[in-house]
Amino acid sequence: MYQPEPGIIELISQFIESPHDPALRERVDELCAADPDIAAYTESRLLDWLQKGSAVVAVPTAPVAPVAQSATESKQKLVWAAVLTAVIAVGLAIYFMLRTGTQLQVYRNTGKQCVTIPLIKPNSITLNKGATVSYNDKLKGNPAVKMLGGDMYIEVDRPRPLTIQLDEQTVMLTKKGAFNIHKSAGIIQVVTIKGSATVIQDEVKEWPLKPKMQVKRQPHQQIIQSSVKSLSALAWKTGVLNFKDIPLSEVLDGINSYHNVDIIIPPSASRLNKRMITADFTGLSLTEVINHLRKILKLPVVKERPGKFYITLK
């Protein structure tokens, strides 16, 4: 089990013994918010204290005759009972605070341009139009960032790992790097621009990421890890839709992010994913892009509903 420095252990021990002390509580709160390991350690210590306290049950070995108590003794017992109740209440409150983590604020980019959210320097989040994220601007909490939808570019530089929640089953841990994250009803995708990260699913399976590597997952399917030839997924930020000998799957990543749509290759046409494409879609409207794709592929690009298309082999 993780063990903090002796000074921190002593501070947490003092806090557990005197949880009503506001100075101690403030210092422990700051430590827990800044370091998930210390938060977990404090939670464990607090749970041990609560369990040991609740396990003490008096069992008399023989009947004991009642003894008359003075008013002073009764008053003292009432005071100590009140203090004990307050201590347990504070302990439980802190326990549940640690369980729920730091509160995150939600931001949705409703404008027509990209928006950059400044975090604790030098970290930042840039959102595409229509994208939504919840975050703590000081990157406190576990997770400190939750991707809710759309396209996000996040730059991270921290001494300790930052946890980014991708969905209910999947998180990403990183200390330093830049990443493009796309999330829609049809797919979750993380592309590493620089640095490194680890994506964890169901707290068990891990996928390491290095520059020009990605993980992708469609609903109810396993994560697929692969290398990328281009950074097309960043087209929403760079505006570049010019491709030379790039796999169709990556070309579609760029078109989808730039035009905020989903053009999908279904499983029945999966062999098209690796088809190499050379084309320039820069400056074209979505209608023009779809028509250009049809001419290049010589295949139908079918509109299922507004904003969603799929490519068929027939």
GROMACS .gro file of C-alpha atoms in nm:
model
  314
    1MET     CA    1   0.000   0.000   0.000
    2TYR     CA    2   0.119   0.354  -0.077
    3GLN     CA    3   0.286   0.526   0.220
    4PRO     CA    4   0.330   0.906   0.220
    5GLU     CA    5   0.626   1.083   0.376
    6PRO     CA    6   0.648   1.057   0.759
    7GLY     CA    7   0.547   1.422   0.799
    8ILE     CA    8   0.230   1.371   0.597
    9ILE     CA    9   0.145   1.052   0.788
   10GLU     CA   10   0.181   1.244   1.115
   11LEU     CA   11  -0.040   1.526   0.982
   12ILE     CA   12  -0.315   1.281   0.878
   13SER     CA   13  -0.291   1.105   1.216
   14GLN     CA   14  -0.333   1.438   1.396
   15PHE     CA   15  -0.630   1.522   1.175
   16ILE     CA   16  -0.804   1.190   1.245
   17GLU     CA   17  -0.755   1.252   1.618
   18SER     CA   18  -0.875   1.615   1.591
   19PRO     CA   19  -1.102   1.644   1.283
   20HIS     CA   20  -1.271   1.952   1.429
   21ASP     CA   21  -0.948   2.155   1.387
   22PRO     CA   22  -1.011   2.378   1.077
   23ALA     CA   23  -0.639   2.435   1.012
   24LEU     CA   24  -0.567   2.063   1.006
   25ARG     CA   25  -0.873   1.997   0.790
   26GLU     CA   26  -0.767   2.264   0.539
   27ARG     CA   27  -0.413   2.126   0.508
   28VAL     CA   28  -0.539   1.769   0.461
   29ASP     CA   29  -0.798   1.884   0.206
   30GLU     CA   30  -0.523   2.056   0.002
   31LEU     CA   31  -0.301   1.747   0.012
   32CYS     CA   32  -0.585   1.516  -0.092
   33ALA     CA   33  -0.694   1.742  -0.378
   34ALA     CA   34  -0.337   1.769  -0.510
   35ASP     CA   35  -0.242   1.400  -0.485
   36PRO     CA   36  -0.484   1.108  -0.551
   37ASP     CA   37  -0.245   0.869  -0.366
   38ILE     CA   38  -0.266   1.078  -0.048
   39ALA     CA   39  -0.645   1.101  -0.090
   40ALA     CA   40  -0.667   0.721  -0.114
   41TYR     CA   41  -0.434   0.679   0.186
   42THR     CA   42  -0.639   0.925   0.396
   43GLU     CA   43  -0.960   0.750   0.296
   44SER     CA   44  -0.811   0.414   0.399
   45ARG     CA   45  -0.695   0.551   0.736
   46LEU     CA   46  -1.034   0.710   0.797
   47LEU     CA   47  -1.218   0.388   0.708
   48ASP     CA   48  -0.996   0.192   0.948
   49TRP     CA   49  -1.073   0.444   1.223
   50LEU     CA   50  -1.447   0.429   1.160
   51GLN     CA   51  -1.451   0.049   1.144
   52LYS     CA   52  -1.251   0.011   1.464
   53GLY     CA   53  -1.469   0.266   1.643
   54SER     CA   54  -1.794   0.097   1.538
   55ALA     CA   55  -1.663  -0.248   1.630
   56VAL     CA   56  -1.630  -0.175   2.001
   57VAL     CA   57  -1.924  -0.335   2.181
   58ALA     CA   58  -1.941  -0.361   2.562
   59VAL     CA   59  -2.035  -0.711   2.684
   60PRO     CA   60  -2.074  -0.737   3.064
   61THR     CA   61  -1.956  -1.064   3.221
   62ALA     CA   62  -2.213  -1.045   3.498
   63PRO     CA   63  -2.520  -0.839   3.587
   64VAL     CA   64  -2.417  -0.503   3.725
   65ALA     CA   65  -2.628  -0.313   3.972
   66PRO     CA   66  -2.712   0.042   3.862
   67VAL     CA   67  -2.504   0.311   4.028
   68ALA     CA   68  -2.641   0.655   4.099
   69GLN     CA   69  -2.465   0.929   3.904
   70SER     CA   70  -2.422   1.289   3.998
   71ALA     CA   71  -2.558   1.565   3.773
   72THR     CA   72  -2.198   1.667   3.690
   73GLU     CA   73  -2.105   1.315   3.574
   74SER     CA   74  -2.419   1.290   3.361
   75LYS     CA   75  -2.346   1.629   3.203
   76GLN     CA   76  -1.986   1.526   3.127
   77LYS     CA   77  -2.105   1.206   2.957
   78LEU     CA   78  -2.351   1.401   2.748
   79VAL     CA   79  -2.076   1.641   2.641
   80TRP     CA   80  -1.843   1.355   2.548
   81ALA     CA   81  -2.123   1.181   2.356
   82ALA     CA   82  -2.188   1.500   2.162
   83VAL     CA   83  -1.816   1.540   2.085
   84LEU     CA   84  -1.790   1.176   1.970
   85THR     CA   85  -2.095   1.220   1.747
   86ALA     CA   86  -1.945   1.534   1.595
   87VAL     CA   87  -1.612   1.358   1.533
   88ILE     CA   88  -1.784   1.069   1.356
   89ALA     CA   89  -1.997   1.310   1.152
   90VAL     CA   90  -1.692   1.507   1.040
   91GLY     CA   91  -1.508   1.185   0.958
   92LEU     CA   92  -1.798   1.057   0.749
   93ALA     CA   93  -1.831   1.391   0.571
   94ILE     CA   94  -1.464   1.388   0.476
   95TYR     CA   95  -1.487   1.024   0.375
   96PHE     CA   96  -1.771   1.094   0.134
   97MET     CA   97  -1.594   1.407   0.008
   98LEU     CA   98  -1.293   1.196  -0.082
   99ARG     CA   99  -1.516   0.935  -0.243
  100THR     CA  100  -1.692   1.184  -0.469
  101GLY     CA  101  -1.381   1.387  -0.558
  102THR     CA  102  -1.345   1.752  -0.649
  103GLN     CA  103  -1.641   1.919  -0.818
  104LEU     CA  104  -1.600   1.982  -1.192
  105GLN     CA  105  -1.745   2.267  -1.394
  106VAL     CA  106  -1.904   2.203  -1.731
  107TYR     CA  107  -1.826   2.406  -2.042
  108ARG     CA  108  -1.992   2.375  -2.384
  109ASN     CA  109  -1.854   2.568  -2.678
  110THR     CA  110  -2.168   2.717  -2.833
  111GLY     CA  111  -1.975   2.959  -3.055
  112LYS     CA  112  -1.867   2.921  -3.417
  113GLN     CA  113  -1.493   2.920  -3.340
  114CYS     CA  114  -1.257   2.707  -3.132
  115VAL     CA  115  -1.222   2.810  -2.767
  116THR     CA  116  -0.918   2.761  -2.543
  117ILE     CA  117  -0.977   2.709  -2.170
  118PRO     CA  118  -0.675   2.811  -1.957
  119LEU     CA  119  -0.596   2.569  -1.677
  120ILE     CA  120  -0.321   2.581  -1.417
  121LYS     CA  121  -0.015   2.680  -1.624
  122PRO     CA  122   0.109   2.547  -1.863
  123ASN     CA  123  -0.190   2.315  -1.914
  124SER     CA  124  -0.481   2.401  -2.143
  125ILE     CA  125  -0.787   2.263  -2.323
  126THR     CA  126  -0.902   2.371  -2.670
  127LEU     CA  127  -1.257   2.280  -2.772
  128ASN     CA  128  -1.406   2.255  -3.119
  129LYS     CA  129  -1.742   2.423  -3.179
  130GLY     CA  130  -2.018   2.219  -3.019
  131ALA     CA  131  -1.776   2.027  -2.792
  132THR     CA  132  -1.848   1.980  -2.420
  133VAL     CA  133  -1.611   1.905  -2.133
  134SER     CA  134  -1.621   1.910  -1.753
  135TYR     CA  135  -1.302   2.003  -1.571
  136ASN     CA  136  -1.130   2.148  -1.265
  137ASP     CA  137  -0.920   2.449  -1.368
  138LYS     CA  138  -0.650   2.358  -1.114
  139LEU     CA  139  -0.661   1.995  -1.233
  140LYS     CA  140  -0.757   1.871  -0.888
  141GLY     CA  141  -0.966   1.561  -0.839
  142ASN     CA  142  -0.979   1.213  -0.983
  143PRO     CA  143  -1.071   1.251  -1.262
  144ALA     CA  144  -0.987   1.617  -1.315
  145VAL     CA  145  -1.123   1.622  -1.672
  146LYS     CA  146  -1.421   1.444  -1.829
  147MET     CA  147  -1.472   1.439  -2.205
  148LEU     CA  148  -1.844   1.467  -2.273
  149GLY     CA  149  -1.866   1.512  -2.650
  150GLY     CA  150  -1.710   1.662  -2.963
  151ASP     CA  151  -1.340   1.733  -3.023
  152MET     CA  152  -1.088   1.840  -2.760
  153TYR     CA  153  -0.715   1.915  -2.782
  154ILE     CA  154  -0.550   1.899  -2.441
  155GLU     CA  155  -0.192   1.988  -2.347
  156VAL     CA  156  -0.061   1.846  -2.020
  157ASP     CA  157   0.261   1.909  -1.827
  158ARG     CA  158   0.244   1.794  -1.465
  159PRO     CA  159   0.466   1.622  -1.206
  160ARG     CA  160   0.188   1.376  -1.124
  161PRO     CA  161  -0.048   1.182  -1.355
  162LEU     CA  162  -0.364   1.356  -1.472
  163THR     CA  163  -0.676   1.141  -1.506
  164ILE     CA  164  -0.906   1.213  -1.801
  165GLN     CA  165  -1.231   1.019  -1.808
  166LEU     CA  166  -1.331   0.919  -2.162
  167ASP     CA  167  -1.647   0.728  -2.069
  168GLU     CA  168  -1.786   0.527  -1.778
  169GLN     CA  169  -1.544   0.238  -1.838
  170THR     CA  170  -1.239   0.414  -1.982
  171VAL     CA  171  -0.984   0.663  -1.844
  172MET     CA  172  -0.656   0.804  -1.971
  173LEU     CA  173  -0.354   0.882  -1.750
  174THR     CA  174  -0.077   1.117  -1.857
  175LYS     CA  175   0.189   1.344  -1.707
  176LYS     CA  176   0.309   1.519  -2.021
  177GLY     CA  177   0.187   1.540  -2.378
  178ALA     CA  178  -0.069   1.672  -2.624
  179PHE     CA  179  -0.371   1.471  -2.732
  180ASN     CA  180  -0.671   1.500  -2.961
  181ILE     CA  181  -0.981   1.340  -2.812
  182HIS     CA  182  -1.297   1.282  -3.016
  183LYS     CA  183  -1.618   1.155  -2.863
  184SER     CA  184  -1.956   1.101  -3.025
  185ALA     CA  185  -2.240   0.851  -2.997
  186GLY     CA  186  -2.059   0.634  -3.253
  187ILE     CA  187  -1.696   0.643  -3.143
  188ILE     CA  188  -1.431   0.741  -2.889
  189GLN     CA  189  -1.086   0.820  -3.027
  190VAL     CA  190  -0.761   0.944  -2.872
  191VAL     CA  191  -0.468   1.044  -3.095
  192THR     CA  192  -0.131   1.124  -2.933
  193ILE     CA  193   0.034   1.431  -3.084
  194LYS     CA  194   0.334   1.432  -2.848
  195GLY     CA  195   0.426   1.282  -2.513
  196SER     CA  196   0.281   0.960  -2.377
  197ALA     CA  197  -0.024   0.823  -2.198
  198THR     CA  198  -0.194   0.506  -2.082
  199VAL     CA  199  -0.559   0.428  -2.158
  200ILE     CA  200  -0.726   0.194  -1.909
  201GLN     CA  201  -1.055   0.016  -1.965
  202ASP     CA  202  -1.254  -0.143  -1.681
  203GLU     CA  203  -0.958  -0.080  -1.446
  204VAL     CA  204  -0.780  -0.382  -1.598
  205LYS     CA  205  -0.684  -0.357  -1.965
  206GLU     CA  206  -0.416  -0.106  -2.055
  207TRP     CA  207  -0.308   0.050  -2.385
  208PRO     CA  208   0.014   0.260  -2.387
  209LEU     CA  209   0.023   0.556  -2.625
  210LYS     CA  210   0.319   0.732  -2.785
  211PRO     CA  211   0.332   0.999  -3.058
  212LYS     CA  212   0.131   0.914  -3.372
  213MET     CA  213  -0.052   0.633  -3.193
  214GLN     CA  214  -0.424   0.614  -3.132
  215VAL     CA  215  -0.694   0.413  -2.960
  216LYS     CA  216  -1.046   0.385  -3.101
  217ARG     CA  217  -1.360   0.223  -2.971
  218GLN     CA  218  -1.712   0.190  -3.106
  219PRO     CA  219  -2.001   0.123  -2.861
  220HIS     CA  220  -1.999  -0.225  -2.704
  221GLN     CA  221  -1.669  -0.314  -2.872
  222GLN     CA  222  -1.312  -0.355  -2.754
  223ILE     CA  223  -1.057  -0.078  -2.793
  224ILE     CA  224  -0.843  -0.095  -3.107
  225GLN     CA  225  -0.490   0.043  -3.083
  226SER     CA  226  -0.295   0.143  -3.394
  227SER     CA  227  -0.042   0.383  -3.544
  228VAL     CA  228  -0.150   0.673  -3.764
  229LYS     CA  229   0.021   0.809  -4.076
  230SER     CA  230  -0.121   1.158  -4.035
  231LEU     CA  231  -0.268   1.392  -3.775
  232SER     CA  232  -0.590   1.423  -3.974
  233ALA     CA  233  -0.801   1.403  -3.657
  234LEU     CA  234  -0.675   1.757  -3.581
  235ALA     CA  235  -0.829   1.902  -3.899
  236TRP     CA  236  -1.094   2.084  -3.691
  237LYS     CA  237  -0.807   2.280  -3.531
  238THR     CA  238  -0.559   2.309  -3.823
  239GLY     CA  239  -0.809   2.343  -4.109
  240VAL     CA  240  -0.593   2.107  -4.320
  241LEU     CA  241  -0.782   1.853  -4.535
  242ASN     CA  242  -0.508   1.781  -4.787
  243PHE     CA  243  -0.412   1.413  -4.797
  244LYS     CA  244  -0.141   1.227  -4.987
  245ASP     CA  245  -0.139   0.849  -4.970
  246ILE     CA  246  -0.332   0.838  -4.643
  247PRO     CA  247  -0.562   0.551  -4.530
  248LEU     CA  248  -0.931   0.622  -4.590
  249SER     CA  249  -1.008   0.577  -4.218
  250GLU     CA  250  -0.776   0.869  -4.134
  251VAL     CA  251  -0.913   1.081  -4.417
  252LEU     CA  252  -1.261   1.032  -4.273
  253ASP     CA  253  -1.132   1.125  -3.926
  254GLY     CA  254  -1.026   1.461  -4.068
  255ILE     CA  255  -1.347   1.523  -4.261
  256ASN     CA  256  -1.561   1.421  -3.963
  257SER     CA  257  -1.379   1.649  -3.719
  258TYR     CA  258  -1.372   1.948  -3.955
  259HIS     CA  259  -1.737   1.927  -4.061
  260ASN     CA  260  -1.865   1.786  -3.729
  261VAL     CA  261  -2.029   1.482  -3.893
  262ASP     CA  262  -1.993   1.103  -3.885
  263ILE     CA  263  -1.900   0.938  -4.216
  264ILE     CA  264  -1.864   0.573  -4.120
  265ILE     CA  265  -1.720   0.262  -4.280
  266PRO     CA  266  -1.948  -0.022  -4.157
  267PRO     CA  267  -1.807  -0.367  -4.067
  268SER     CA  268  -1.929  -0.506  -4.401
  269ALA     CA  269  -1.692  -0.265  -4.579
  270SER     CA  270  -1.402  -0.280  -4.329
  271ARG     CA  271  -1.146  -0.358  -4.601
  272LEU     CA  272  -1.188   0.004  -4.717
  273ASN     CA  273  -1.024   0.133  -4.398
  274LYS     CA  274  -0.673   0.077  -4.537
  275ARG     CA  275  -0.743   0.202  -4.887
  276MET     CA  276  -0.491   0.479  -4.960
  277ILE     CA  277  -0.635   0.815  -5.064
  278THR     CA  278  -0.476   1.120  -5.226
  279ALA     CA  279  -0.714   1.417  -5.235
  280ASP     CA  280  -0.754   1.777  -5.123
  281PHE     CA  281  -1.086   1.861  -4.953
  282THR     CA  282  -0.968   2.199  -4.821
  283GLY     CA  283  -1.229   2.472  -4.867
  284LEU     CA  284  -1.504   2.235  -4.985
  285SER     CA  285  -1.853   2.233  -4.834
  286LEU     CA  286  -1.983   1.910  -4.682
  287THR     CA  287  -2.197   1.844  -4.993
  288GLU     CA  288  -1.891   1.892  -5.215
  289VAL     CA  289  -1.684   1.662  -4.991
  290ILE     CA  290  -1.945   1.385  -5.014
  291ASN     CA  291  -1.962   1.417  -5.395
  292HIS     CA  292  -1.581   1.417  -5.419
  293LEU     CA  293  -1.562   1.102  -5.203
  294ARG     CA  294  -1.811   0.925  -5.429
  295LYS     CA  295  -1.598   1.005  -5.737
  296ILE     CA  296  -1.271   0.895  -5.574
  297LEU     CA  297  -1.406   0.574  -5.422
  298LYS     CA  298  -1.655   0.496  -5.701
  299LEU     CA  299  -1.882   0.376  -5.424
  300PRO     CA  300  -2.209   0.499  -5.268
  301VAL     CA  301  -2.187   0.735  -4.970
  302VAL     CA  302  -2.535   0.704  -4.818
  303LYS     CA  303  -2.698   0.959  -4.587
  304GLU     CA  304  -2.860   0.778  -4.294
  305ARG     CA  305  -2.974   1.094  -4.118
  306PRO     CA  306  -2.854   1.457  -4.087
  307GLY     CA  307  -2.487   1.450  -3.994
  308LYS     CA  308  -2.441   1.076  -4.040
  309PHE     CA  309  -2.332   0.893  -4.356
  310TYR     CA  310  -2.195   0.548  -4.434
  311ILE     CA  311  -1.997   0.403  -4.721
  312THR     CA  312  -2.117   0.081  -4.885
  313LEU     CA  313  -1.952  -0.157  -5.129
  314LYS     CA  314  -2.260  -0.171  -5.352
   0.00000   0.00000   0.00000
